[in-house]
Structures are given as C-alpha cells and as structure tokens.
Amino acid sequence: MATKVQGEHRRPPPAAFNLSLNNPTVRAILYQIIVLGGVAFVVWYLVSNTIQNLETRKIASGFTFLYREAGFAIGEGLVEFSPADTYLDAFWVGLLNTLRVAVIGIIFATVFGTILGVARLSRNWLVARAASLYVEFIRNIPLLLQLFFWWSVFRDIFPGPRQALSPVAGVYFSNRGVNFAVPVSDPVHWYMAGAFVIAVFASILIHRWATRRQQMTGEQFPSILTGLGLLFGLPLAVFLIGGAPTTFDWPELRGFNFVGGSTVTPEFTALLIGLIMYTAGFIAEIVRAGILAVSHGQTEAALALGLTRGRVLRLVILPQALRVIIPPMISQYLNLTKNSSLAVAIGYPDIVSIANTAINQTGQAIEGIAIIMIVYLTFSLSISAFMNWYNRHIALVER
Amino acid sequence: MAQNPTAGLGAGAIAEARPPGGLARNPITRWLRANLFNTWLNSAVTLIVLYFAIKGLWSFMDWAFLSAHFEVDDTRVCREAKEGACWALITEKHRFILFGTYPYEEQWRALIVIFLFIALYVVSAMRRFWNRRLALIWAVGLFAIGVLMWGGVLGLRYVENERWGGLPLTLMLATFGIALAFPLGIALALGRRSNMPAIQALCVVYIELIRGVPLISLLFMASVMFPLFLPEGMTIDKLLRAQVAIIMFAAAYLAEVIRGGLQAIPKGQFEAADSLGLSYIHKTGKIILPQALKLVIPPLVNSFIGLFKDTSLVLIIGLFDLLNSAKASIIEPKWVGFGVEAYVFVSIIYFAFCFAMSKYSQELEATLARGHKR
Amino acid sequence: MSTAATVRPASSDQPMIEMRKVNKWYGEFHVLRDINFTVRQGQKVVVCGPSGSGKSTMIRCINRLEEHQAGEIIVEGIELTNDIKNVEMIRREVGMVFQQFNLFPHLTVLENLTLAPIWVRKVPKKEAEETATYFLQRVHIPEQAHKYPGQLSGGQQQRVAIARSLCMKPKIMLFDEPTSALDPEMIKEVLDVMVELANEGMTMVCVTHEMGFARTVADTMVFMDKGEIVETAPPKDFFANPRTDRAKLFLSQILGH
C-alpha cells in the first residue's frame, strides 16, 4: 500500500558504488584510461621521434625565428613590407592578405549567391534554367582548377598593358592585373562618410519611433523608404554642397605599365573571382533551400490575413527563411576563408603562402604549420562560438 | 473563343477554369506565354537573357570549334590565329594529362584501372548490390587495381608509384580516402555521442581541429612533418603520406555526416534494443548504424564529391594528379600560354564525374524520402 | 486460433517483481515517491492515472530503461543494481511493448522477431525462425513475415511488437500504453491478443487507459498520481467505489463520456 512517508529523502541520494567490472561506471573509467593511454603513448612516440629527428638534422625549434630578418619580398600587401623586416612582419602581411581576400570575397559571394538563389526560383523559365546551369556547373569543378583557369585567363588571354581591355572608361584589364580610376582624396569624402553615419542613426531612430507610433495608434509610417532616402540622400546632399569634387586619379600607360589609379594584381583578382564564383554556387543553394523551407501554407495563411505581398515577405517569410539560411551561410563563409589558402598555388601572398616560404627558408616546418593552424582555428572557433550563441538565441525565440 | 455548346455548364465557368495563357491553342505558345512572357517585365528579362545567352554561346562555339585548331605542326599557327582554342595541345598531350608519367607503353593498364574504378562506382550505385557482396566486389576490384598499377606479377612490368599520375591517381586518392576514412568516421561519430567524457572530448577535439583548418595545412603536414614523426631510417613515400592526410581529413567530415544520421534515429529504437537485452555492440551494429547510415547516403555521396574535388590539392605538395599533369602539360616552351585549353579539358573530366554523382545523390535522396513516407 | 485454454493458475506466492520504497528524481523533480509494489506470478496488473503521474516511469524502471535512485527493485529474485550482468539477465526475462511500437524499420518482420533470440539467447537461426513463425500465428499475422514494418498498419505493427517480445520467452510482459498511438479501429485487435496472452497465464504489468480491458483482464488495479501509488485494489472494487478522492476524480474524467 502506498506509504506516505515524505521528506525522508527530498533529494536523490548519492549513488552507491561497487568496485566491480560489471559496474558500468567502472567499465567506462577503464575504457577511457585505455583509450587515453593509447593516445598518450602514440603522441609520446611521435614527439620523441620528432625531437630526435630535429637533433640529428640540426633543425632549430621554437618561435625565435619570428624575430629574424625574413629576407624575401612580398608581392602585395596592405602594409609596407621589405625583405629587411622580420618573419613576424611577414606573417602579419600574410594574415592581412588572407583577411582582405576573405572579407571582399564574402561580401560579393553573398550578393551574387543570393541573386542566383532567387533566380533559381524565378517564374521565368529561362532565368531559372540559366541560374541552375551555373550552379550545377560551378559546384562540380574543383576550386583549385577554377583558380588556375582564371589565372590563365589573365596571363595567357588578356593582352599586355598596351592593348589593355577597357570595358568601362577608367578600368583596364591586362595581364598585369586590373587597373581602375579612384577618386582623388578630398575632405568632402570624409564629410560624406560622417553624413552616412548620421543617416544610419537617424533611420534607426525613425524606425523605432514609427514602430512605437504604429503600436500605439495603429498609424503607419513608411520608415523603410524614409530610411533608404536618408542613407542615400544625406551623403549625396553633402557631396553636392561640398562642390561635388569629382577629380579622379586615372590610370595612365607609361612605358610598359600603368601609373596612377589603383591596381589589383592578377593573383588577387584570380583568387577573388574564383572564390566568389565558387562560393556563390553554394550560397545560391542555401538561399533557395531557405526560401523553399518556408512552407507554402505560411504564405497562404499570411495572405489570408490580408497582409500585402511585401509585408508577407518581410514579416513572415524572411524571418523564417533567415533562420534556415544563416547557419549554413556562416559555414560557407568559413569555407571561403579556408579555401583562400589555395592562394599558395597561384602565388598570392596569403598566410599559408608566407608560412610556406618561411618553412622552406628556415626548415622549421612544425612552427610554420602550427601558425597556419592556429590562425585558421581562431577563425573557426570564434565563428562556431558565434554560431552557438546564435543557435541558443534562435532556440529561445522558438520556445 | 469558341463557345462550348455540348456541356450544360455555363461558358463562363469554363473560361474561368482555364490556366493563365490558356487563350492560345498551341501548347508551345501556351508554355512560352506562361513561363517566359507572362508580364512585360518578364518579357524584357527573357529577351535580355536570351541575347546574352546566344551571344555567349556563339562566342564559345566560335572559340571552341569554328576557329579552333585541332592539329598543328607548329604552335605558332595557334599563337598567330589568336581567336580560337588550340586543341592541338590536347591532341598531343592527352595521354600525358590522363596518365601522368606512367610509362607510355604500359598506359593501357592505367586505362583499365580508370574503367575498373568507374565500374566499382556504378555497381555501388545499384541498390540490388547493397549487401555483403558489395564488400567482396570492392575487395576484388581494389586488388585488381593494385596489381595493374604496380605490376611485377603475371608478366606485368613493375611500375614504382612515383611514376603514377593523372586520372588514376586522382581516383585512387579519392576512393581509398573515403573507403578508409569511413570506419574511422563511424568510430569518431560514435565516440562523440558516447557518454564517456574523455572519449567524447577526444573525438570532439579531433573533429573540430581537422574541420577548422584547411586541407592544405594537413597536406603540408604530411609532406614536411610526417617524416619527422617516424623513427630514424624509416621513410614512407609521399603518395602514402598524402593519402594518410586525406584519410584523416575525410574522417572528420564523415564523422559529422554520420553523427547527423545517428541523431535522427528515434530514442525508441535504442529503448527497444535495450529492452530486448541487446548489448552495445549488437545494438549499434545491428539496429542503430544500419539505419543511420542509410539515412546519410546522399550526404555521404556529396562528401565523396567534395573529396574528389579536394584531391586536386595534392598538386601543391608535388603529386601528379589529374590537375597537376594538366598544369605540367603546358610547361614545355612550345605550349606555354595554352593553360585555358588544358584546364577546360580536365574540367570536363572532373565535371563528368562530379555531376554524375551529384545527380545520383539527388535522385537517391528523392527515392529514399519517398520510401520513408511509405 | 487454438489457444490451449490453460486454466488460469492461481497466483502463486512467488513474487516476480518487488519494488520497495523506490524513489526517482529528474533533476529537482521527484517523479517516483516511495513506490511499494509487488507482482506475483501470473498476476495481471493494470496501472492507471493521469498523465505525468509517473506510471510509465515506474514500469520503465522494472527493466532499467530508467534508473531508480533509491529503494530496491527485485525482479525474478535478482536485484536491479548498476551491475551490467544483472541488468542483462533481467532484460532477458522481461518483455516490453511500447506506445510507438519501436519496430526496427530496416528489418523484415521475421528479422525483427529473430534478432534478439539469435544474438542474446544464442538460439540457432532455424529454431529462432520457427519460434517466430509460431508467435506470428499467435498474433494472427503469419502472412506478414517477410514484409517490412512500414508496410503494416499500426495495429499489425503493435502485434508484431508483442510477438517480438514473446520470442524471447519472457516471464513477465510490460506494456507501456500499447494502444495509445493506434487508430480506434485497430485497438481491438491488439487488446484481443493481450487478452489471449493473459488467459494463458502470462504475468503482465500494463499501463493503459483502456478501462474495458482492465475490467476483463486485470486482477489488480494500481492508481498513481503525482509519483505516488494512491490506491491498489481489485478492479471490481476500484471501479465500483474508489476509496480516494483523487481516484474518484480520475475515474469520473475518464469514464465521464
């Protein structure tokens, strides 16, 4: 019969422990000791071999080489570098180069990939077919091959600077890279940037105010249109008031090469084009899947409530689709960053390429590879930390 | 519009029921209206896309066929003509690109190896071979491939693996890579889901470490660090080292794919197996894994496609796979500058393999999804 | 079906399951409170109670799908501790049928039935198949042996699940809401099989809301609420005049319409 003795043990008592091989806890500990021991033994074996090998081959170890003079030149970089600088400086240039190609690549790949993904769902048969042909094609060819292809296009097909192709005035494609005109720096540009920042804040405030007013009174205000107007209009106004400084620094042919304007090397361009086109193929699929994941019923339900098509997209479809899209999208960004390491094959001086040179010069392979791995692991781990945060955030919203 | 006199229904109801574009009788016109010219904007887009498509296709045809040179005595002909492709490179170098530095008079063996690999893929794709026989077929197939590549028996000349190259090498790296990474991937996936903290941590660290770094860094490791790991006097050749790196790399990715499958198995399956008294080994091997692996066949095929493409990275450490032999085919001064032709040629090969596999994986996914709803 | 209508053996005094002061917590939540409960050989116990009352947890403790944290559970004279051998022995003797059937979808019906006997009881394959065929006849679906679970109806799947447990020749059968996931028209075919099983003298513990089944089959009703056994009585008494208010309320809700 039910006994009513309560409060005898309100909390679970500690589990009794018996030291027997049939106790799952004992077994688990034993298994773990065996596995860890095995792993430790293998690691110890490899490390001791390595130490011995380093001694017999007279290879130095440790990271002190980083402070030595590098003695090689780097083709391009965001900061000045000369062969007299240290290896550490060289790695810094490489890291910045990796980030430069990754950031620009991510921005363009997102834009291009999103357009492609939406195009695949277009009701226009020709557009949908063209987009899906592109995606099928680009995804099924190794990226490295595509990089070589673009590099070859620059080297072998594009003419020398004298016959450079110029699709738009001020932009030249030649086997020396891409040269294009840039506006000459003017204080007005800084004012424009300031105006843009102000416009961003103003739009946020207006949006908040509009939302609150809509919640209080039900009256609506076209805050998005106003915001867009501000974002473009304010800098434009500053530009016009500032006297519209339109002096450009045009690239000019002098002798065998261009002078003036801005130049990007064929290596950088080939890498960037390759990364963008390849990653866009994958992003397109993610975007398409994300849009398709929002069930048709959702659209119908929203339309049945009398929302306009634009509102349905903004209030119902996009928030749900983004939830599906963002996680794989971030992992594509990570892939793009990792893939940028293929730069080493076409001579763009990214971190891997610099490390490779350093390894060849110093023989300190372990340290060089460790630097590469640490750099990429930092990217991956910080992004996965962000993803975990994001997923928790989403999970909270769902419940 | 013709009135429909036969039916008792009002004509209006019939007209109502017609699909958009239903005014046209001709199915082609109707299709065009519905899919390409349904609005003014769409019509404009269609025309613009059509213009660029035709223009692009035409210049490609011109480059690839009409103005192309398929056979030349002197490459200067190609250089002066400028417009067209110089397929003469492929005519002359295709055997080098396909087989690398494999001895010329023995290349028939490498050719058979390519067909053996394709046969193995085709057999594995057929569902009626999804049983124990498949393992046997693979064992025999891989053995035959080894005999053909190395030789040294049955009167075949011995060919050391430094001379292997081209497509057979690419196929070998990818196939052995996935085949040997598979058991490792299963072990890692199970380890990651185990409730033993040390083992779980070990698997998580391995998987995240490998997935967090680019394949190139692993290949560098294989090429410059592995020799340091071995005791003095012991060496393993570069091909094997690269293969080990590829296996380690693939295992981490496969582990995550398999883990996805394991997570999709409902808790009830574990409970039912427990309540019948099955041990961990039997529960995992007979109940959980068969179901989990079947669920993840499509992503496994996709992993294989990825690995197949990724093998091209071995050129960075100096192995002569398909891409590297294409790159090497234009080193000769005579052929310098015809990279595009070489790369287009190998692109077609890579594409043929990857496209076939990805179509297969898509179809399989659809079939399996249908099977589940049954 | 010729069920050798064995005379229902009088409940012998030998206890098959004994739970003494069993307690269980999920974190801070006290799911089972001082459960004392005995099942003798041949006894048919029906456990009922509102959802969340701990009935499923209780019977899942009997074959250690859930671990209890305090008290004793003795099955077939073996105490359930964290000794793997004991757990293995008890699971061989205790069959379980789940709400969601939990058949193995990648195996045919026959393979579902023979898997555990072959690998756990180490019965030769041929013998295991003969046993399986026999039990498939007993649950009235001999013709489905070579189909996959996905090709069967819910009721058929649940009968296969019962047969799967029986193939291990268990001494006790546990049923965890075996008819709750079934369409109404399929409930009867499953209950019929369970009644037949009961008539043959199988020791059964059954969590169910099928009060008709309880009336015909059970010799003991156990009513649980909030993790406690509130009332234990023969079905006649339990349905006619429940002693506690909680049981009265529960019965009025479940039989009210």
Short mmCIF file of N, CA, C and O in Angstrom, two decimals, chain B residues 152-198:
data_model
loop_
_atom_site.label_atom_id
_atom_site.label_comp_id
_atom_site.label_asym_id
_atom_site.label_seq_id
_atom_site.Cartn_x
_atom_site.Cartn_y
_atom_site.Cartn_z
N GLY B 152 54.61 -6.18 -61.74
CA GLY B 152 55.60 -7.01 -61.07
C GLY B 152 55.15 -8.45 -60.93
O GLY B 152 55.92 -9.29 -60.51
N VAL B 153 53.90 -8.74 -61.28
CA VAL B 153 53.42 -10.12 -61.30
C VAL B 153 52.73 -10.38 -62.63
O VAL B 153 52.46 -9.43 -63.39
N LEU B 154 52.47 -11.63 -62.91
CA LEU B 154 51.76 -12.02 -64.13
C LEU B 154 52.43 -11.44 -65.38
O LEU B 154 51.77 -11.10 -66.36
N GLY B 155 53.72 -11.27 -65.33
CA GLY B 155 54.43 -10.76 -66.50
C GLY B 155 54.25 -9.27 -66.74
O GLY B 155 54.67 -8.74 -67.76
N LEU B 156 53.60 -8.56 -65.79
CA LEU B 156 53.47 -7.12 -65.94
C LEU B 156 54.74 -6.44 -65.41
O LEU B 156 55.30 -6.86 -64.41
N ARG B 157 55.16 -5.39 -66.10
CA ARG B 157 56.35 -4.69 -65.68
C ARG B 157 56.07 -3.95 -64.37
O ARG B 157 54.99 -3.41 -64.18
N TYR B 158 57.04 -3.92 -63.47
CA TYR B 158 56.84 -3.21 -62.21
C TYR B 158 56.91 -1.70 -62.45
O TYR B 158 57.84 -1.21 -63.11
N VAL B 159 55.94 -0.99 -61.93
CA VAL B 159 55.95 0.48 -62.06
C VAL B 159 55.93 1.07 -60.65
O VAL B 159 54.95 0.90 -59.93
N GLU B 160 56.98 1.74 -60.24
CA GLU B 160 57.01 2.31 -58.89
C GLU B 160 56.02 3.46 -58.80
O GLU B 160 55.72 4.12 -59.81
N ASN B 161 55.49 3.68 -57.59
CA ASN B 161 54.37 4.62 -57.52
C ASN B 161 54.77 6.08 -57.68
O ASN B 161 53.91 6.94 -57.76
N GLU B 162 56.07 6.38 -57.74
CA GLU B 162 56.46 7.76 -58.06
C GLU B 162 56.04 8.12 -59.48
O GLU B 162 55.93 9.29 -59.83
N ARG B 163 55.84 7.09 -60.30
CA ARG B 163 55.52 7.38 -61.70
C ARG B 163 54.00 7.39 -61.95
O ARG B 163 53.57 7.65 -63.06
N TRP B 164 53.25 7.06 -60.94
CA TRP B 164 51.79 7.10 -61.13
C TRP B 164 51.34 8.55 -61.27
O TRP B 164 51.92 9.45 -60.66
N GLY B 165 50.28 8.74 -62.04
CA GLY B 165 49.81 10.12 -62.16
C GLY B 165 48.50 10.19 -62.93
O GLY B 165 47.94 9.17 -63.35
N GLY B 166 48.02 11.42 -63.10
CA GLY B 166 46.83 11.65 -63.89
C GLY B 166 45.55 11.18 -63.22
O GLY B 166 45.45 11.13 -61.99
N LEU B 167 44.58 10.81 -64.04
CA LEU B 167 43.27 10.44 -63.54
C LEU B 167 43.30 9.22 -62.60
O LEU B 167 42.64 9.25 -61.56
N PRO B 168 44.07 8.16 -62.92
CA PRO B 168 44.09 7.03 -61.98
C PRO B 168 44.51 7.47 -60.57
O PRO B 168 43.92 7.02 -59.58
N LEU B 169 45.48 8.36 -60.49
CA LEU B 169 45.94 8.81 -59.17
C LEU B 169 44.83 9.57 -58.44
O LEU B 169 44.58 9.35 -57.25
N THR B 170 44.15 10.46 -59.16
CA THR B 170 43.04 11.19 -58.57
C THR B 170 41.98 10.24 -58.05
O THR B 170 41.50 10.36 -56.92
N LEU B 171 41.64 9.25 -58.88
CA LEU B 171 40.60 8.29 -58.47
C LEU B 171 41.05 7.49 -57.26
O LEU B 171 40.27 7.22 -56.35
N MET B 172 42.33 7.12 -57.24
CA MET B 172 42.83 6.33 -56.11
C MET B 172 42.79 7.14 -54.82
O MET B 172 42.32 6.65 -53.79
N LEU B 173 43.30 8.37 -54.88
CA LEU B 173 43.32 9.19 -53.67
C LEU B 173 41.92 9.37 -53.12
O LEU B 173 41.69 9.26 -51.91
N ALA B 174 40.96 9.64 -54.01
CA ALA B 174 39.60 9.88 -53.54
C ALA B 174 38.96 8.59 -53.02
O ALA B 174 38.37 8.58 -51.93
N THR B 175 39.11 7.51 -53.77
CA THR B 175 38.41 6.27 -53.40
C THR B 175 38.99 5.67 -52.12
O THR B 175 38.26 5.33 -51.19
N PHE B 176 40.32 5.51 -52.09
CA PHE B 176 40.91 4.97 -50.88
C PHE B 176 40.68 5.93 -49.72
O PHE B 176 40.49 5.51 -48.58
N GLY B 177 40.71 7.20 -50.03
CA GLY B 177 40.47 8.20 -48.98
C GLY B 177 39.14 7.97 -48.31
O GLY B 177 39.06 7.86 -47.09
N ILE B 178 38.08 7.84 -49.09
CA ILE B 178 36.76 7.70 -48.48
C ILE B 178 36.61 6.32 -47.86
O ILE B 178 36.04 6.17 -46.78
N ALA B 179 37.12 5.30 -48.53
CA ALA B 179 36.92 3.93 -48.05
C ALA B 179 37.58 3.74 -46.69
O ALA B 179 37.00 3.13 -45.80
N LEU B 180 38.79 4.27 -46.52
CA LEU B 180 39.48 4.07 -45.25
C LEU B 180 39.04 5.08 -44.20
O LEU B 180 39.14 4.82 -43.00
N ALA B 181 38.54 6.24 -44.65
CA ALA B 181 38.06 7.22 -43.68
C ALA B 181 36.73 6.78 -43.08
O ALA B 181 36.38 7.21 -41.98
N PHE B 182 36.03 5.93 -43.80
CA PHE B 182 34.68 5.54 -43.38
C PHE B 182 34.64 4.88 -42.00
O PHE B 182 33.94 5.37 -41.10
N PRO B 183 35.41 3.79 -41.77
CA PRO B 183 35.38 3.20 -40.43
C PRO B 183 35.84 4.18 -39.35
O PRO B 183 35.26 4.23 -38.26
N LEU B 184 36.85 4.98 -39.69
CA LEU B 184 37.34 5.96 -38.73
C LEU B 184 36.26 6.98 -38.41
O LEU B 184 36.06 7.36 -37.24
N GLY B 185 35.54 7.40 -39.45
CA GLY B 185 34.45 8.36 -39.26
C GLY B 185 33.36 7.79 -38.37
O GLY B 185 32.83 8.49 -37.50
N ILE B 186 33.03 6.51 -38.57
CA ILE B 186 32.00 5.87 -37.74
C ILE B 186 32.46 5.86 -36.28
O ILE B 186 31.71 6.23 -35.37
N ALA B 187 33.72 5.47 -36.08
CA ALA B 187 34.24 5.41 -34.71
C ALA B 187 34.19 6.80 -34.06
O ALA B 187 33.78 6.95 -32.91
N LEU B 188 34.58 7.83 -34.82
CA LEU B 188 34.58 9.18 -34.26
C LEU B 188 33.17 9.65 -33.95
O LEU B 188 32.93 10.28 -32.91
N ALA B 189 32.23 9.32 -34.83
CA ALA B 189 30.85 9.74 -34.61
C ALA B 189 30.28 9.07 -33.36
O ALA B 189 29.62 9.71 -32.54
N LEU B 190 30.55 7.76 -33.23
CA LEU B 190 30.05 7.05 -32.04
C LEU B 190 30.73 7.60 -30.79
O LEU B 190 30.09 7.78 -29.76
N GLY B 191 32.02 7.89 -30.92
CA GLY B 191 32.76 8.42 -29.78
C GLY B 191 32.22 9.76 -29.35
O GLY B 191 32.10 10.05 -28.16
N ARG B 192 31.85 10.57 -30.33
CA ARG B 192 31.35 11.90 -30.00
C ARG B 192 30.01 11.81 -29.30
O ARG B 192 29.64 12.69 -28.53
N ARG B 193 29.26 10.74 -29.58
CA ARG B 193 27.96 10.59 -28.93
C ARG B 193 28.02 9.73 -27.67
O ARG B 193 27.00 9.48 -27.03
N SER B 194 29.22 9.25 -27.35
CA SER B 194 29.32 8.39 -26.17
C SER B 194 29.17 9.23 -24.91
O SER B 194 29.34 10.45 -24.93
N ASN B 195 28.83 8.56 -23.79
CA ASN B 195 28.69 9.34 -22.57
C ASN B 195 29.94 9.27 -21.69
O ASN B 195 29.90 9.58 -20.52
N MET B 196 31.04 8.82 -22.31
CA MET B 196 32.29 8.83 -21.56
C MET B 196 33.02 10.13 -21.88
O MET B 196 33.42 10.36 -23.02
N PRO B 197 33.17 10.99 -20.88
CA PRO B 197 33.64 12.36 -21.16
C PRO B 197 35.01 12.41 -21.85
O PRO B 197 35.20 13.20 -22.76
N ALA B 198 35.93 11.56 -21.44
CA ALA B 198 37.28 11.65 -22.02
C ALA B 198 37.24 11.27 -23.49
O ALA B 198 37.84 11.95 -24.34
#
